[in-house]
Coordinates of C-alpha atoms in Angstrom, one line a residue:
X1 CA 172.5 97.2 66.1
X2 CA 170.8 98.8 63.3
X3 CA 168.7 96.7 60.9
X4 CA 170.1 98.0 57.9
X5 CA 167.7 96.2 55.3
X6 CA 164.6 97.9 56.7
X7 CA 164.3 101.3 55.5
X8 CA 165.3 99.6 52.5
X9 CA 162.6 96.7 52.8
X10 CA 159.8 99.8 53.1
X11 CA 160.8 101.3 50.4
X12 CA 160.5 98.8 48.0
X13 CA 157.3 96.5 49.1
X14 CA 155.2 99.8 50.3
X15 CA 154.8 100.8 46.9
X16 CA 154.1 97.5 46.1
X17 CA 151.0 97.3 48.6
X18 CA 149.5 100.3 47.4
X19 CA 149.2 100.0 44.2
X20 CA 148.8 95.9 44.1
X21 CA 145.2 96.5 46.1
X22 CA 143.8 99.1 43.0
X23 CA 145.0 96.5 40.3
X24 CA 143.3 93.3 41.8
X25 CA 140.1 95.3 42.0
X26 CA 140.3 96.5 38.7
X27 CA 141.2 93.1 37.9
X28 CA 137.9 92.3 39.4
X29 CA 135.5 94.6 38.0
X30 CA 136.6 93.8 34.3
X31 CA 136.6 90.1 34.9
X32 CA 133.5 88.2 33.4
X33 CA 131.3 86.1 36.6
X34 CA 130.0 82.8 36.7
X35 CA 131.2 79.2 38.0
X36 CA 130.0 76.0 36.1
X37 CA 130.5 73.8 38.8
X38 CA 131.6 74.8 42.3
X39 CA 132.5 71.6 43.3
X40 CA 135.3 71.4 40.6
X41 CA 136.4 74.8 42.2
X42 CA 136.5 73.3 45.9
X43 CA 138.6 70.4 44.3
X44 CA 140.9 72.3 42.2
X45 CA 141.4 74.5 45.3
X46 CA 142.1 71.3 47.6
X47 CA 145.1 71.1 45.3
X48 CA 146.6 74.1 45.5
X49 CA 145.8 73.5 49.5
X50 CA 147.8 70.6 49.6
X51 CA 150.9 71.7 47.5
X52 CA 151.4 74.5 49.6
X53 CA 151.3 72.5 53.0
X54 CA 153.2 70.2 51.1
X55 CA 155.9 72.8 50.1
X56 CA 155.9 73.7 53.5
X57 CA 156.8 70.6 54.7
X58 CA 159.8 70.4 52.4
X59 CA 160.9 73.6 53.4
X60 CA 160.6 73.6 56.9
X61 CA 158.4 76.0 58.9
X62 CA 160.0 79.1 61.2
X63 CA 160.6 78.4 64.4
X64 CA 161.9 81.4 66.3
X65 CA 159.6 82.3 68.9
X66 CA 159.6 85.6 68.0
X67 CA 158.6 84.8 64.4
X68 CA 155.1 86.0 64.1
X69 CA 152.4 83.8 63.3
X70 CA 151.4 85.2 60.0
X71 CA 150.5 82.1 56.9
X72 CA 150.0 81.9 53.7
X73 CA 146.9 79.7 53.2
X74 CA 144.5 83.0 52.7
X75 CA 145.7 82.4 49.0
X76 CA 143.4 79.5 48.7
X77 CA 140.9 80.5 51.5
X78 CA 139.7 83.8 49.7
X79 CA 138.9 82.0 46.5
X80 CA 137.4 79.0 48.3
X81 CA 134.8 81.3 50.7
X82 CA 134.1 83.2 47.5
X83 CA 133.3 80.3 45.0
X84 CA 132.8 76.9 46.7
X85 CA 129.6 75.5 47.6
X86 CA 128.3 77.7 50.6
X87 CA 127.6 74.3 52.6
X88 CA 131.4 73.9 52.9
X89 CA 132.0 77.3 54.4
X90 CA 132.2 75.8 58.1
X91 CA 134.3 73.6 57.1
X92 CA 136.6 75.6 55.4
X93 CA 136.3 78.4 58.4
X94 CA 137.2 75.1 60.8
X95 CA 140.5 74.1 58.7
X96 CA 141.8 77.7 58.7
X97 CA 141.5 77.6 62.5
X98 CA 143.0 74.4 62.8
X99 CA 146.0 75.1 60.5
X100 CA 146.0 78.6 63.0
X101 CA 146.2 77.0 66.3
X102 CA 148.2 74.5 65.7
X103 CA 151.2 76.6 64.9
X104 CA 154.4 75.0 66.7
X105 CA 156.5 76.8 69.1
X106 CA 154.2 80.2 69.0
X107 CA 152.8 81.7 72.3
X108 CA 148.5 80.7 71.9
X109 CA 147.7 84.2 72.6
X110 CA 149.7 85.1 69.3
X111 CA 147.5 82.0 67.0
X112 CA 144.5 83.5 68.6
X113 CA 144.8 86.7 68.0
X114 CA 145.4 85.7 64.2
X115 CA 142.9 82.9 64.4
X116 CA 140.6 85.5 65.4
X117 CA 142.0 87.8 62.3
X118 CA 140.9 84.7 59.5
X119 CA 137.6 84.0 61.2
X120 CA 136.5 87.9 60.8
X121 CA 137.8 88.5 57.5
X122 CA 136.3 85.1 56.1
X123 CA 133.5 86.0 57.7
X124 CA 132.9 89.7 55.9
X125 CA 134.3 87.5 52.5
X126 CA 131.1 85.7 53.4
X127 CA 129.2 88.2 53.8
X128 CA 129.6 90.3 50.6
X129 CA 129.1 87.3 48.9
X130 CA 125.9 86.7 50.3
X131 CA 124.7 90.5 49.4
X132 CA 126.1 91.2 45.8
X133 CA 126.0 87.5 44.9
X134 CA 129.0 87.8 42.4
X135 CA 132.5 87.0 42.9
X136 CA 133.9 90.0 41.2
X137 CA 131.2 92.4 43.8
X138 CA 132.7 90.2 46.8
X139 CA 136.2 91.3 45.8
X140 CA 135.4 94.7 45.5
X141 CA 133.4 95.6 48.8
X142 CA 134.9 92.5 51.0
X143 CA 139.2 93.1 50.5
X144 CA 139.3 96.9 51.6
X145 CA 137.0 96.3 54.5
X146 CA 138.9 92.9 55.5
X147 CA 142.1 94.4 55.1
X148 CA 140.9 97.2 57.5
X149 CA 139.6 95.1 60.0
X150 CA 141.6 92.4 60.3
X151 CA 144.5 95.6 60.9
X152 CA 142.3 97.0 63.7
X153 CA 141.8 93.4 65.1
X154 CA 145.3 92.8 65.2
X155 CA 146.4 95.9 66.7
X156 CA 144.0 96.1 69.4
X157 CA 143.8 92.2 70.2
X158 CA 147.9 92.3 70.7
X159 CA 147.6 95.6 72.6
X160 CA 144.9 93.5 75.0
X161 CA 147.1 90.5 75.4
X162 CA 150.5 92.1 75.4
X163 CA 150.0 95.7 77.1
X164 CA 153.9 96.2 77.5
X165 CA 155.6 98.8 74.6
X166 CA 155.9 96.5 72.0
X167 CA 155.5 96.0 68.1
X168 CA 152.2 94.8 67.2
X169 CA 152.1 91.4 65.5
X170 CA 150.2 93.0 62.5
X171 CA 152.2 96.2 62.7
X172 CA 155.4 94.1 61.9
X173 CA 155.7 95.3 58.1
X174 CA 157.0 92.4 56.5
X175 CA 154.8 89.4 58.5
X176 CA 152.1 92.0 57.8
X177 CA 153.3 92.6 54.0
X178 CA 153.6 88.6 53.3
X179 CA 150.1 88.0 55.1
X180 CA 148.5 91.0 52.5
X181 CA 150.3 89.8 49.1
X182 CA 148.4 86.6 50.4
X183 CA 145.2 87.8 50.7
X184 CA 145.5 90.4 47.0
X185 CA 146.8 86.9 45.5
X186 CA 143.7 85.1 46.4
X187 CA 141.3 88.1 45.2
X188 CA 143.5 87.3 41.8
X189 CA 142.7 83.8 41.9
X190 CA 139.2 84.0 42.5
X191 CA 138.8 86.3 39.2
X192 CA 140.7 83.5 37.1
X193 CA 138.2 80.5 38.7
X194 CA 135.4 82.7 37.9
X195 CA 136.3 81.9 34.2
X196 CA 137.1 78.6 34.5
X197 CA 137.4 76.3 37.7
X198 CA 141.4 74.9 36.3
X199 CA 142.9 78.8 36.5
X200 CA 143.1 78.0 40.2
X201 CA 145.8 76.0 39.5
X202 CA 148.0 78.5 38.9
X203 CA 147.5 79.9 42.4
X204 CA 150.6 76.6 43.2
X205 CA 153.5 78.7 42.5
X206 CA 152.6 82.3 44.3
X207 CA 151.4 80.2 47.5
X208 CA 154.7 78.0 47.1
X209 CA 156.8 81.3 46.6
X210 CA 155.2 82.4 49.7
X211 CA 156.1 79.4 52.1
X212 CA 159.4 80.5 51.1
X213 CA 158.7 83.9 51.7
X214 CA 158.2 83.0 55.5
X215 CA 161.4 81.4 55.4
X216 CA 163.6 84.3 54.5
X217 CA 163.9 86.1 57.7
X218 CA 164.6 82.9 59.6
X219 CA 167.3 81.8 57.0
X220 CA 168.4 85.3 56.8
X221 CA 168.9 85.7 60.7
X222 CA 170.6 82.3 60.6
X223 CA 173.1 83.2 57.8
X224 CA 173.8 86.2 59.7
X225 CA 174.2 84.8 63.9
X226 CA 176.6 82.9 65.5
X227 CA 174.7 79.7 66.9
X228 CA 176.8 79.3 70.1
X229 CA 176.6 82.7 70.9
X230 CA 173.5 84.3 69.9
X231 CA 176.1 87.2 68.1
X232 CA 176.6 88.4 64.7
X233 CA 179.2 86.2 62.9
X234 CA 182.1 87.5 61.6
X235 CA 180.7 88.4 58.4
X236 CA 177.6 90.5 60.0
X237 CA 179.8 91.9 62.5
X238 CA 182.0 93.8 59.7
X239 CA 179.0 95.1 57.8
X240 CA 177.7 96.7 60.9
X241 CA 180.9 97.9 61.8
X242 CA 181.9 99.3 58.7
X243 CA 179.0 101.6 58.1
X244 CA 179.5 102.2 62.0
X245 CA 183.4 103.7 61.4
X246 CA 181.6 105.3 58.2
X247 CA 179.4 107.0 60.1
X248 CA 181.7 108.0 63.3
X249 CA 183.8 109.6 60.8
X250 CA 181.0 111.6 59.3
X251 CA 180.3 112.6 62.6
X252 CA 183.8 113.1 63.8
X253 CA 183.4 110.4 66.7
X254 CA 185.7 108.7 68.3
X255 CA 185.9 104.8 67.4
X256 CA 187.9 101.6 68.5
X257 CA 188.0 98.6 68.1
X258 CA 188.6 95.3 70.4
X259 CA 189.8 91.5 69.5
X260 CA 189.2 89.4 72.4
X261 CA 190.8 86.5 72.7
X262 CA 189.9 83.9 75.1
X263 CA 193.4 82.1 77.0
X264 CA 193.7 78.4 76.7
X265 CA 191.0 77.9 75.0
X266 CA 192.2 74.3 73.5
X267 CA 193.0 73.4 77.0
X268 CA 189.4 73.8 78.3
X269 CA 188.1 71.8 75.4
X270 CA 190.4 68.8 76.0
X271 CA 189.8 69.0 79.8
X272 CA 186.2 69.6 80.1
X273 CA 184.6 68.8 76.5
X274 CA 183.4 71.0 73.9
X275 CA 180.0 71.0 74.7
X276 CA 181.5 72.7 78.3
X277 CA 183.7 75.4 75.8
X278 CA 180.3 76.1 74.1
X279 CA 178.5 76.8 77.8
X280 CA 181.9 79.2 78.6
X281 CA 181.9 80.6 75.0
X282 CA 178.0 81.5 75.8
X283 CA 178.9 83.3 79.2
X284 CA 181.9 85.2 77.8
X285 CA 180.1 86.5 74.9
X286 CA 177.2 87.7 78.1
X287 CA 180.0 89.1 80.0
X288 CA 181.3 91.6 77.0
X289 CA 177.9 92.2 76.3
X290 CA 177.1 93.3 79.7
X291 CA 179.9 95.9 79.4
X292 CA 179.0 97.4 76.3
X293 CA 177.1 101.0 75.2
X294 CA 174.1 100.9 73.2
X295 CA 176.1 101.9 70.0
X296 CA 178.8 99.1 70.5
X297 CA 178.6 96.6 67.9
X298 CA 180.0 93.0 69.2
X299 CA 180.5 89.3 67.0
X300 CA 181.9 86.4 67.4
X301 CA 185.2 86.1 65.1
X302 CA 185.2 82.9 64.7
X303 CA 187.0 80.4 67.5
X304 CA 187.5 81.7 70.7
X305 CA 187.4 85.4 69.2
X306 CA 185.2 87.8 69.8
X307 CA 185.6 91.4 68.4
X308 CA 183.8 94.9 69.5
X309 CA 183.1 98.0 67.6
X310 CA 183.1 101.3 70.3
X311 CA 181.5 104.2 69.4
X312 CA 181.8 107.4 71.0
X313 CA 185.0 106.5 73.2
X314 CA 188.6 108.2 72.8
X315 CA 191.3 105.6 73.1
X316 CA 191.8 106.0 76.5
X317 CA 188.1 105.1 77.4
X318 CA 187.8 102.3 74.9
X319 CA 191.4 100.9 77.7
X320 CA 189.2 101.3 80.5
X321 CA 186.4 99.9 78.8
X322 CA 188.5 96.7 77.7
X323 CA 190.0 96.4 81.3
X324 CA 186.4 96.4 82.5
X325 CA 185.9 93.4 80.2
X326 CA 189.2 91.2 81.0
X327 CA 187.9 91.7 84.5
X328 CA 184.8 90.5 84.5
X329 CA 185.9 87.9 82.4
X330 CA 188.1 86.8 84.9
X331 CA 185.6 86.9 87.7
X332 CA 182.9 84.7 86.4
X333 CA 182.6 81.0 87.3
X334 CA 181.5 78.9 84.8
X335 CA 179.2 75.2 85.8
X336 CA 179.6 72.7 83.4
X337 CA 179.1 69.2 82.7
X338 CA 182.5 67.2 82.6
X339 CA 183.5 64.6 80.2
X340 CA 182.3 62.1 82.8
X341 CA 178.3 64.0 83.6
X342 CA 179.4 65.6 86.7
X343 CA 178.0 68.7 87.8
X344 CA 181.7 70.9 88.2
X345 CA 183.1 74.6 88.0
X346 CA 185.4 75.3 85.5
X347 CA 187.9 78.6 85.7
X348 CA 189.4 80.9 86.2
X349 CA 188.9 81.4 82.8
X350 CA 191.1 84.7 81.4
X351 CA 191.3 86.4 78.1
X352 CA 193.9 88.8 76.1
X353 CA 192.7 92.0 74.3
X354 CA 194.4 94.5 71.9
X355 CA 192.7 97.5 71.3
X356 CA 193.1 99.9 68.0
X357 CA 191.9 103.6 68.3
X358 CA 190.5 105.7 65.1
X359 CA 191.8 109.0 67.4
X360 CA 195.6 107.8 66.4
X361 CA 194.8 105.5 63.1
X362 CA 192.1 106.5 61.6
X363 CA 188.4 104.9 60.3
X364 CA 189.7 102.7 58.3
X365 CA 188.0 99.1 59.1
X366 CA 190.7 96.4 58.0
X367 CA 193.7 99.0 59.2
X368 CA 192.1 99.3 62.9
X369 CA 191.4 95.6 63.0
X370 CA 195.3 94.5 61.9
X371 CA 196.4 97.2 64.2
X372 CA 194.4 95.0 67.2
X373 CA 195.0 91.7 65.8
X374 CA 198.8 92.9 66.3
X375 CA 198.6 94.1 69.8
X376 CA 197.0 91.1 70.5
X377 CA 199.5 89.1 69.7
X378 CA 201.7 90.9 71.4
X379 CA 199.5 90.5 74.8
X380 CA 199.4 86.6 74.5
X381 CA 203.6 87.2 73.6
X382 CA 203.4 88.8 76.8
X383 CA 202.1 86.9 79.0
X384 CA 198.7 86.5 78.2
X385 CA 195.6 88.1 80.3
X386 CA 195.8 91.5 79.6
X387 CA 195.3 94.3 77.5
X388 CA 197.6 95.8 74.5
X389 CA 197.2 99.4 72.8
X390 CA 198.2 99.5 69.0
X391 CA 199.6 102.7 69.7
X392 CA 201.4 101.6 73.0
X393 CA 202.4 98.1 72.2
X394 CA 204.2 97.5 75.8
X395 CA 202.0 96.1 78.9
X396 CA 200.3 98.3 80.8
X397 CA 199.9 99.1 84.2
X398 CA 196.0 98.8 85.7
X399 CA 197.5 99.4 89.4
X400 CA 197.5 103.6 89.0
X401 CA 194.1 103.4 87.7
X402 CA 191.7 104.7 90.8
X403 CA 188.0 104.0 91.2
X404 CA 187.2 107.0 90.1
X405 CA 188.1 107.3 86.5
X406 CA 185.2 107.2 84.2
X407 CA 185.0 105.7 80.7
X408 CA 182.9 107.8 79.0
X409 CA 179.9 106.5 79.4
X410 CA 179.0 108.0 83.4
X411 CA 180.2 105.1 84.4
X412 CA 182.2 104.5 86.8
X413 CA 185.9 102.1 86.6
X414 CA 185.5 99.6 89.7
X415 CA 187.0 96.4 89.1
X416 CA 185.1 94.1 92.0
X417 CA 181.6 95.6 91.3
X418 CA 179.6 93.3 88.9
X419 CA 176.4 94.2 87.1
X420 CA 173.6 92.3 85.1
X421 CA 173.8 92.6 81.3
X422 CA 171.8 95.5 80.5
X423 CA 172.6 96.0 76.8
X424 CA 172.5 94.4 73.5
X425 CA 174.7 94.2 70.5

């Protein structure tokens, strides 16, 4: 699949980074120093501390595993190293680990490595502080050199604990982007305090905004998958496949696309349960998956549907390829849990599949997919478990098809051999 908000995501929040740094220092250097009393600034910060953790709370925290580990309490940290008492700043260093490593449902190496990202860039905070004695001169020499380090830090600490190709945590744009605007947003705040101690209150709604913030990818990967399945829903599926068709026509590629429809499904439910239908709804969607190219899109339509996008097969590769899919449907066993907790084996479980081809109707999206939805029907007419052509609505005949035809891919049509998935949708 392609992520298609990214290039978009860059576009927009890049800009943002690079000129939000300049502005906060200028910010900075204009700004007047001096705290009356930095024991009113520790308190007022305590405040904004607490209605963020509390927001957080109320809005839930992510928890994907592969959400990265990135928070939003620098917003109050920065200002709090720069302008509370300096007898505090253990303690403040010790409730940024804390609130670190005791991240839920994140691998330890991962709140390490960003536990170990807090500690050094408090740490050089601290230490401008202790050479230019003045907030605004903190801001100034400590953020570029923070910002560096703590980028260095992350790269190389995840590189050390996860040597395998991979995306860095910090090298993640938007975790990284989120845990920046944080850190900028804190520089701001310390420049308002150092006029008076109550500005710091208005540090609530940017570090509330920001719990959100985390949220969005979490909600947005939610709105957007299939819970059973672990596929795009419906509504995902089409976007991709849309701008897929667009783009095969563009490029003058071949396109189909497949409605799967699972037989009997009611019958399994009332037999086995639906929590047992979920398990065999889970293992179907594995088993297309397993079948498909790295182009093919796949989603769950919505029931016992399940719908694939080819790309780069001609009609009579994206048969083959649908054959290859009712078979190894058919040739999985499924253990369950029956409606009275025994351990059992339910199957054979079959499915009907009409296919549409772009080589006969076209790139249009909702033609192709009526086309299918049609020769479906007509398989399930038909009999049921088997295949149906748009363009060659009667059954057809697998028996003539030899073990050596190929569909398209290099691989090879043999109806007993099974394989582990190997790609994703």
């Amino acid at each position: 699949m392609r992520p298609g908000s990214a290039s978009a995501a860059r576009r927009i929040v890049l800009p943002y980074l690079v000129a939000a740094l300049p502005i906060a220092l200028a910010v900075a250097l204009c700004a007047t120093p001096g705290i009356a009393d930095r024991w009113r600034v520790l308190a007022v910060l305590s405040a904004v501390a607490v209605a963020g953790i509390v927001a957080g709370h109320q809005s839930g925290t992510p928890v994907r595993t592969a959400a990265q580990p990135w928070n939003v309490h620098t917003v109050w940290l920065v200002p709090a190293v720069l302008l509370a008492p300096p007898q505090v700043f253990s303690i403040l260093i010790g409730l940024s680990l804390a609130v670190t490593l005791s991240a839920t449902g994140l691998p330890m190496r991962l709140r390490l490595l960003v536990a170990t990202n807090n500690l050094v860039g408090c740490g050089l905070i601290y230490l401008a502080v202790l050479t230019t004695n003045t907030p605004r001169a903190a801001v100034l020499l400590g953020m570029p050199l923070v910002l560096a380090v703590t980028a260095v830090v992350a790269v190389v600490g995840t590189r050390l604990v996860q040597p395998e190709p991979a995306r860095t945590s910090f090298a993640d744009f938007h975790w990284a982007a989120i845990e920046t605007c944080a850190a900028l947003t804190g520089c701001l705040i310390t420049v308002a305090m150092s006029g008076h101690p109550l500005a710091g209150l208005a540090g609530v709604a940017p570090m509330v905004l920001a719990v959100f913030a985390l949220r969005w990818p979490e909600l947005t990967s939610q709105a957007r998958t299939d819970a059973k399945t672990g596929l795009p829903n419906a509504g995902r599926w089409e976007e991709l496949s849309r701008h897929a068709l667009n783009d095969s026509a563009i490029r003058r590629r071949p396109a189909a696309l497949l409605i799967i429809d699972i037989d009997h499904f009611k019958a399994v439910n009332d037999t086995y349960g639906h929590l047992a239908g979920d398990v065999i709804l889970a293992a179907v969607a594995a088993d297309i998956l397993a079948e498909l190219g790295p182009d093919d899109l796949v989603g769950r339509f919505g029931g016992e549907e399940f719908v694939v996008t080819t790309i780069g097969l001609s009609r009579a590769e994206a048969m083959v390829l649908a054959e290859r899919i009712r078979r190894r449907i058919a040739g999985t066993s499924h253990e369950i849990i029956s409606l009275e907790g025994h351990r059992t084996t339910a199957g054979p479980v079959t499915c009907t599949i009409g296919v549409a081809s772009s080589e006969v109707l076209g790139y249009g999206h909702t033609l192709l997919l009526r086309r299918a939805d049609a020769a479906l029907a007509g398989g399930k007419i038909g009999g049921r478990n088997q295949i149906r052509s748009a363009e060659r609505p009667e059954a057809i005949d697998w028996t003539s098809l030899t073990s050596g035809e190929h569909t398209g891919r290099g691989q090879t049509f043999v109806p007993s051999q099974r394989t582990s998935p190997t790609s994703d949708s």
